[in-house]
mmCIF file of C-alpha atoms in Angstrom:
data_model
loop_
_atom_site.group_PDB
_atom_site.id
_atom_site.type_symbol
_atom_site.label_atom_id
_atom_site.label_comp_id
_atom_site.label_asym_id
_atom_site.label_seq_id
_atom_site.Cartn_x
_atom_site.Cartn_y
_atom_site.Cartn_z
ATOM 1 C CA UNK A 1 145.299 -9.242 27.100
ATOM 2 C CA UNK A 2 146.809 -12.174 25.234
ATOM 3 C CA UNK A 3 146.427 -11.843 21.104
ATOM 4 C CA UNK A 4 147.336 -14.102 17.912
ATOM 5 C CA UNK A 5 148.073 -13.383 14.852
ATOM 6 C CA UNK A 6 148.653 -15.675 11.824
ATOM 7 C CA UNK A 7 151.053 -15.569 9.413
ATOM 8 C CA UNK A 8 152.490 -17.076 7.002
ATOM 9 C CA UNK A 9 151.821 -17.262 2.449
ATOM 10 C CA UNK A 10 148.424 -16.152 1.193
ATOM 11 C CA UNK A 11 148.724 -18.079 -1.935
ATOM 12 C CA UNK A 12 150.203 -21.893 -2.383
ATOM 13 C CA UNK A 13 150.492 -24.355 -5.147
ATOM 14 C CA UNK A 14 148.610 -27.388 -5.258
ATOM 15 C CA UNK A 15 150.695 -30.557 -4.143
ATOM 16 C CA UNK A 16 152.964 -28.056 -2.218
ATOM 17 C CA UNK A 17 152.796 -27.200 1.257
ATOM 18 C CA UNK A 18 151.189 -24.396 3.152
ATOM 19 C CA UNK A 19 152.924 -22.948 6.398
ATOM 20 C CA UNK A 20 151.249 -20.568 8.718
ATOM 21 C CA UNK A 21 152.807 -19.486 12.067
ATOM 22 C CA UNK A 22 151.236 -18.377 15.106
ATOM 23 C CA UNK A 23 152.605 -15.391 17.464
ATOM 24 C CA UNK A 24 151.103 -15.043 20.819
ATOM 25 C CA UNK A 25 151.388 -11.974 22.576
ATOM 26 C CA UNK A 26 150.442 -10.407 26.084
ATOM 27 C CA UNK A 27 151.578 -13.778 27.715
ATOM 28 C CA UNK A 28 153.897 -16.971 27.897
ATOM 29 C CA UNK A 29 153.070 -19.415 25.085
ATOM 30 C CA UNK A 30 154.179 -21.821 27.896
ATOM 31 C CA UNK A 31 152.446 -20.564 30.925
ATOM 32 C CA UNK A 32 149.143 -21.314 31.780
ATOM 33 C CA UNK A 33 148.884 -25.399 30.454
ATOM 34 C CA UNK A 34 146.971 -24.345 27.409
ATOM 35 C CA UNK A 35 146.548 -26.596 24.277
ATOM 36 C CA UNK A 36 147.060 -23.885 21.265
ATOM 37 C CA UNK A 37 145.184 -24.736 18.444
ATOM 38 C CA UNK A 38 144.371 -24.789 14.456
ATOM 39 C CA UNK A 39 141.243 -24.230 12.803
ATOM 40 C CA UNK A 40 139.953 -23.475 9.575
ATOM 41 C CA UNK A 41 137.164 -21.993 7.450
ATOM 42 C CA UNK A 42 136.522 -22.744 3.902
ATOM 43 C CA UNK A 43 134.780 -19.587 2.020
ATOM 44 C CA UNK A 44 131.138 -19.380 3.137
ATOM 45 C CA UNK A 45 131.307 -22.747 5.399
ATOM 46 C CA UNK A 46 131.319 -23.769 8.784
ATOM 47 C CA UNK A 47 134.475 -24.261 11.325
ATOM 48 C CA UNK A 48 136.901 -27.275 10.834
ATOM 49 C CA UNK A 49 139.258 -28.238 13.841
ATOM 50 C CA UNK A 50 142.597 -29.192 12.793
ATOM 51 C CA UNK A 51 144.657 -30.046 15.628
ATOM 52 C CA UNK A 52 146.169 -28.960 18.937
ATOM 53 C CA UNK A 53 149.811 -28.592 20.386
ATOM 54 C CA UNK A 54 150.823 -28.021 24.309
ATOM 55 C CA UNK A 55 154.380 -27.051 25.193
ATOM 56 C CA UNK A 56 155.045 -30.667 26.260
ATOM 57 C CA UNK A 57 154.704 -31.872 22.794
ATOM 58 C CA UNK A 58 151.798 -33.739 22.767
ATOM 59 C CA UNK A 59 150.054 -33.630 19.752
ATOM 60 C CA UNK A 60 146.728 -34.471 18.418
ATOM 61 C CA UNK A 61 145.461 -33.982 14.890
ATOM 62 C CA UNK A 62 141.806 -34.581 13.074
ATOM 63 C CA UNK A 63 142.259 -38.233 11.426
ATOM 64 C CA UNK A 64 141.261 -37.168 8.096
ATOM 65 C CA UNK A 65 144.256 -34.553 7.661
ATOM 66 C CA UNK A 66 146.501 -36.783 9.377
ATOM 67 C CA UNK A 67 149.821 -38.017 7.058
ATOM 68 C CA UNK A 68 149.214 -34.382 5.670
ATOM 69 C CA UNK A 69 149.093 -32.089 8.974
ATOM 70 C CA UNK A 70 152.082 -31.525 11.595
ATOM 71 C CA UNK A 71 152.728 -28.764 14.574
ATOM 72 C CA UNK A 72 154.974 -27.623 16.296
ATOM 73 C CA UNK A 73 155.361 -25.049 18.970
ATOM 74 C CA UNK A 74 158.466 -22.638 19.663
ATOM 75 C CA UNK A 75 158.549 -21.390 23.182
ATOM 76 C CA UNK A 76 161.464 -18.930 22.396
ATOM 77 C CA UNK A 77 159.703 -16.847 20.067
ATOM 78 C CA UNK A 78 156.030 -17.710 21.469
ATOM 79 C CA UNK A 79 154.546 -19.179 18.550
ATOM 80 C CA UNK A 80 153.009 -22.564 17.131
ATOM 81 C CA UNK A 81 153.054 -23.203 13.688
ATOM 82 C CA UNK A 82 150.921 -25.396 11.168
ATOM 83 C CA UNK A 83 152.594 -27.517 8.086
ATOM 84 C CA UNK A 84 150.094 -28.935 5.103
ATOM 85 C CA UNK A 85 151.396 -30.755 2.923
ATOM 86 C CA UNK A 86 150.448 -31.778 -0.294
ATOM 87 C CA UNK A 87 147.562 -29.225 -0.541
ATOM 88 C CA UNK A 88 144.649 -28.970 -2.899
ATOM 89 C CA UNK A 89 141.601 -26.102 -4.072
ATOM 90 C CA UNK A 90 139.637 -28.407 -0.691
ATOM 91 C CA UNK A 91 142.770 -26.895 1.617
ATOM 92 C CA UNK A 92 141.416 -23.394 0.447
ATOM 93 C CA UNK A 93 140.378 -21.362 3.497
ATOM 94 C CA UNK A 94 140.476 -18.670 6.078
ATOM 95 C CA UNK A 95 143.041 -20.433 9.111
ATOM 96 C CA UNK A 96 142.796 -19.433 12.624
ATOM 97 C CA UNK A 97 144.962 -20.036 15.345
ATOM 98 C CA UNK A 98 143.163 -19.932 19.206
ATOM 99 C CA UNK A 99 144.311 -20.852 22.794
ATOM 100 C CA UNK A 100 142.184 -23.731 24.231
ATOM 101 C CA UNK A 101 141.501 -23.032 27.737
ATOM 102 C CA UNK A 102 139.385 -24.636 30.028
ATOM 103 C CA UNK A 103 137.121 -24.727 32.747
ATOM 104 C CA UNK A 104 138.037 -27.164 35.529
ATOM 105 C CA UNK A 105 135.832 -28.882 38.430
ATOM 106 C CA UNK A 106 137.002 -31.468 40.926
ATOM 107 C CA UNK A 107 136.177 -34.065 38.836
ATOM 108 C CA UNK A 108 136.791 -33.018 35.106
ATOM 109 C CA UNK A 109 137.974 -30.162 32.667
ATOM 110 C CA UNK A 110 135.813 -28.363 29.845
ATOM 111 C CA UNK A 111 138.109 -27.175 26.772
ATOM 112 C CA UNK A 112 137.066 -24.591 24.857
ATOM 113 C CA UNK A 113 138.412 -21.686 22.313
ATOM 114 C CA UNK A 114 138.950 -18.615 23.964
ATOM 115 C CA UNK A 115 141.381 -16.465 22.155
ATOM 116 C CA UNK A 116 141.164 -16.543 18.513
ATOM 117 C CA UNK A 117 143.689 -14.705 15.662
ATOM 118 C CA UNK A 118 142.067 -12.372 13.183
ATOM 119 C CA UNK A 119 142.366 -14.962 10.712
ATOM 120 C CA UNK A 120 144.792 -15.713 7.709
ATOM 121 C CA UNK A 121 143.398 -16.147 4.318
ATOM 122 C CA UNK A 122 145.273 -19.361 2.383
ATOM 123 C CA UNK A 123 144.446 -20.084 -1.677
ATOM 124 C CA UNK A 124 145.391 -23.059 -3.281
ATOM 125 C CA UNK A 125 146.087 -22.323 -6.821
ATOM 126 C CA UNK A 126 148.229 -23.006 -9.483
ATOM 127 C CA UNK B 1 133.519 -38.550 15.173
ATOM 128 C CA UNK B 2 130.746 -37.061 17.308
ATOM 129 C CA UNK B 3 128.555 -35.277 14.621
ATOM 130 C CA UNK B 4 126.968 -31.872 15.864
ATOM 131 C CA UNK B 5 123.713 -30.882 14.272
ATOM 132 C CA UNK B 6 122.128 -27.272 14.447
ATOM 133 C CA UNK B 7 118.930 -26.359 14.136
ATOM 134 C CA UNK B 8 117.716 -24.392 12.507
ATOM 135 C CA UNK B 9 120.219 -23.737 9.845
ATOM 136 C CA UNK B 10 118.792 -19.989 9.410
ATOM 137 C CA UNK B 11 116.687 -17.683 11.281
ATOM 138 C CA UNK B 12 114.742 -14.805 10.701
ATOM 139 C CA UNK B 13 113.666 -12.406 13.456
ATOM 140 C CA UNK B 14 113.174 -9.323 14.939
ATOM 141 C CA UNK B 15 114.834 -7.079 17.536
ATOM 142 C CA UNK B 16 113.532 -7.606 20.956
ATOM 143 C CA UNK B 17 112.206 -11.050 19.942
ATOM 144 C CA UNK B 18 113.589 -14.165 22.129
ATOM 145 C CA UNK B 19 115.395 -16.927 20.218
ATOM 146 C CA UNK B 20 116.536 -20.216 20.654
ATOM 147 C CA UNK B 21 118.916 -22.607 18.475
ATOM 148 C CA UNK B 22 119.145 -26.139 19.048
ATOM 149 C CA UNK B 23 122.544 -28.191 18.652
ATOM 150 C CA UNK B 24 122.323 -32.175 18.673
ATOM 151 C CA UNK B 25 124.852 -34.597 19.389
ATOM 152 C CA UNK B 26 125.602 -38.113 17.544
ATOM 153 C CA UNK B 27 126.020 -38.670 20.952
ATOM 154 C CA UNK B 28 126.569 -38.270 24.752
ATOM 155 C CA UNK B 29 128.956 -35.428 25.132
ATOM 156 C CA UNK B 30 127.421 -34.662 28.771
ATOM 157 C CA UNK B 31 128.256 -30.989 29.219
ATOM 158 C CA UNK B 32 130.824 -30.763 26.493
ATOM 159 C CA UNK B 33 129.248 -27.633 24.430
ATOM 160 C CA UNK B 34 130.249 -24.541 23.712
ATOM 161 C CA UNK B 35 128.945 -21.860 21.813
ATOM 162 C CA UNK B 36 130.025 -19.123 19.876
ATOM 163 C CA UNK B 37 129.285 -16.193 17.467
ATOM 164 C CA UNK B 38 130.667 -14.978 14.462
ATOM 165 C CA UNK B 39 130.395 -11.924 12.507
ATOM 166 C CA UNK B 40 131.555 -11.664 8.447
ATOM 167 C CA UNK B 41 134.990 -11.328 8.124
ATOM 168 C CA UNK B 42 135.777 -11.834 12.035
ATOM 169 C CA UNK B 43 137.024 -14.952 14.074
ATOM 170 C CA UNK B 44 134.125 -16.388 16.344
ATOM 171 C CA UNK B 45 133.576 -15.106 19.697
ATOM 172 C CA UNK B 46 133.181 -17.734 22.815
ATOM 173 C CA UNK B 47 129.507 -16.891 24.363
ATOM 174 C CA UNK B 48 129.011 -20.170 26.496
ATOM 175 C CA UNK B 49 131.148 -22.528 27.551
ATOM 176 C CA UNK B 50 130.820 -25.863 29.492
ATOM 177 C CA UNK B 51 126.675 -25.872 27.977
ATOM 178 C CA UNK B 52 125.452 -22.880 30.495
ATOM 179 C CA UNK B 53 128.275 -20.947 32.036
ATOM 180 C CA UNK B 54 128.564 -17.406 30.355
ATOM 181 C CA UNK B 55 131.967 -16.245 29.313
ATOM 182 C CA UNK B 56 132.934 -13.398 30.845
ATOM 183 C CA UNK B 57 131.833 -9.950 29.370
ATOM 184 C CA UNK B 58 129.074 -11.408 26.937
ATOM 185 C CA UNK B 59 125.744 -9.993 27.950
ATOM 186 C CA UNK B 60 123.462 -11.941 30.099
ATOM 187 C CA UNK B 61 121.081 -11.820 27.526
ATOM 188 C CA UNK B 62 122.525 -14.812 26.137
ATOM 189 C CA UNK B 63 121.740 -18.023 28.039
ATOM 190 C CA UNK B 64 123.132 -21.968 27.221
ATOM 191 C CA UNK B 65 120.844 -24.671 28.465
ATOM 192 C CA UNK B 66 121.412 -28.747 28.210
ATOM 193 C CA UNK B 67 123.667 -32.206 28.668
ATOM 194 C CA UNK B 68 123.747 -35.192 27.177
ATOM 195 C CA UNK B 69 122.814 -35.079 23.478
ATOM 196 C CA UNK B 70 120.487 -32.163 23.109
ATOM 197 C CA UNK B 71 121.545 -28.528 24.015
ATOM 198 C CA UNK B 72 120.079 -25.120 23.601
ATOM 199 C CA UNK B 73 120.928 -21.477 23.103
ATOM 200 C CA UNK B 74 118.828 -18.680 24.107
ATOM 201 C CA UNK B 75 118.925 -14.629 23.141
ATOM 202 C CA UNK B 76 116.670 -13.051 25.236
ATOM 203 C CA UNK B 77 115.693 -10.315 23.778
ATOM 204 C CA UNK B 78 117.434 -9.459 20.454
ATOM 205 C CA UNK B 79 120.016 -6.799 20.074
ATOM 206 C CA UNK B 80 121.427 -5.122 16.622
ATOM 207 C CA UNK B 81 124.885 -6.454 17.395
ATOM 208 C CA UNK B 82 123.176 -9.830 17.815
ATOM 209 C CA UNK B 83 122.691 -10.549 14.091
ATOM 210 C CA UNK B 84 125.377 -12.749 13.454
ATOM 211 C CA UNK B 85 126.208 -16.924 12.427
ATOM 212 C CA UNK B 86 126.332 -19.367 15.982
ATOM 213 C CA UNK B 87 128.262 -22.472 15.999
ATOM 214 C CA UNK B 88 128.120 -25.166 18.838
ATOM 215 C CA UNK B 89 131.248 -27.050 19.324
ATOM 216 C CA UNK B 90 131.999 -30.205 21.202
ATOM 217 C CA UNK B 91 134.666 -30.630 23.498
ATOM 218 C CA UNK B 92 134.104 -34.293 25.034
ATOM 219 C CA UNK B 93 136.675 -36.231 22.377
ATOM 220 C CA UNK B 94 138.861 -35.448 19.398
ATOM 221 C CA UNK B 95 138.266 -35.026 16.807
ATOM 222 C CA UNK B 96 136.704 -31.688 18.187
ATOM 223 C CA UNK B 97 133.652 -30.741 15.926
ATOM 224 C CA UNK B 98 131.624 -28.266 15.202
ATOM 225 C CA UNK B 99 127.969 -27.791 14.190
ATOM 226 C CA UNK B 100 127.139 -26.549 10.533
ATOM 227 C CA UNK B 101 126.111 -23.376 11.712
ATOM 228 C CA UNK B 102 122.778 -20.876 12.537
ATOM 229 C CA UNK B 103 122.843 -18.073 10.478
ATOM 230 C CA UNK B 104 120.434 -15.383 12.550
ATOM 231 C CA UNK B 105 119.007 -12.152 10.059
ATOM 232 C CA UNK B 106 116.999 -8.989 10.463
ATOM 233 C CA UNK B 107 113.376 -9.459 9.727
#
């Protein structure tokens, strides 16, 4: 049974930058050809996608973080990490890591979230 | 960005009633939608993925209908365990987005 779990500083300081690291467990962060992913919930609001990383490298964030948002994945201690930088209160949220799998036909490939981490709570504050 | 639009935003019913939430798309995502539930305090659970194909071990109950722009999720027949908030989420191009949530309640 694969799992994640974030981790990484509960609290940050605005204009600094928040880290968060993701371990997967029960398999091979580089088996498989997942994308592993970021995602985040502001208190009381809906899901925001912030990027995706595969083993390969390739990389692809949401525009509106971009300049601010970078991954990067570690195949020797299975786990993908997230970098924010200069964070504000907005950046305040509950960050989950997930696996993007996918369901393939002949012709084309669905993506979608299928392992999730419990969740790691980040507040921006001074 | 493809914009994802539930409906309706919260719902009120009963156990054993049958309920459906709608999801739009700005536009053609084909059969890009997935679906998943979320309890307070908990990560979201995948229910449907590729618009109709369960994920396996969710209850049959729960049913995903849809392609192109408009898309559907059906309970059945409400359980307990059902009360919960559902999200849609587009898979057809990055950024990947999410609908604004349906928040379902206990009558």
């Amino acid at each position: 049974q694969v799992q994640l779990q974030e981790s990484g500083p509960g609290l940050v300081k605005p204009s600094q930058t928040l880290s968060l690291t993701c371990t997967v467990s029960g398999g091979s962060i580089s088996s498989g050809g997942y994308y592993w992913s970021w995602i985040r919930q502001p208190a009381g609001k809906g899901l925001e996608w912030i990027g995706r990383i595969y083993t390969s490298g390739n990389i692809n964030y949401d525009p509106s973080l971009r300049g601010r948002v970078s991954m990067s994945i570690d195949t020797s201690k299975n786990q993908f990490s997230l970098r924010l930088s200069s964070v504000t209160a907005a950046d305040t949220a509950v960050y989950f890591c997930a696996r993007v799998s996918g369901y393939c036909t002949d012709t084309s490939c669905y993506p979608y979230f299928d392992y999730w981490g419990q969740g790691a709570l980040v507040t921006v504050s001074s | 960005d493809i914009q994802m639009t539930q409906s309706p935003s919260f719902l009120s019913a009963s156990v054993g009633d049958r309920v459906t939430i709608t999801c739009r798309a700005s536009q053609s995502i084909f059969t890009y939608l997935n679906w998943y539930q979320q309890k307070p305090g908990k990560a979201p659970k995948l229910l449907i993925y590729a618009a109709f194909s369960l994920q396996s071990g969710v209850p049959s109950r729960f049913s995903g209908s849809g392609s192109g722009t408009d898309f559907t999720l059906t309970i059945s027949s409400l359980q307990p365990e059902d009360f919960a908030t559902y999200y849609c989420q587009q898979s057809y191009s990055n950024p990947i987005t999410f609908g604004q949530g349906t928040r379902l309640e206990i009558k």
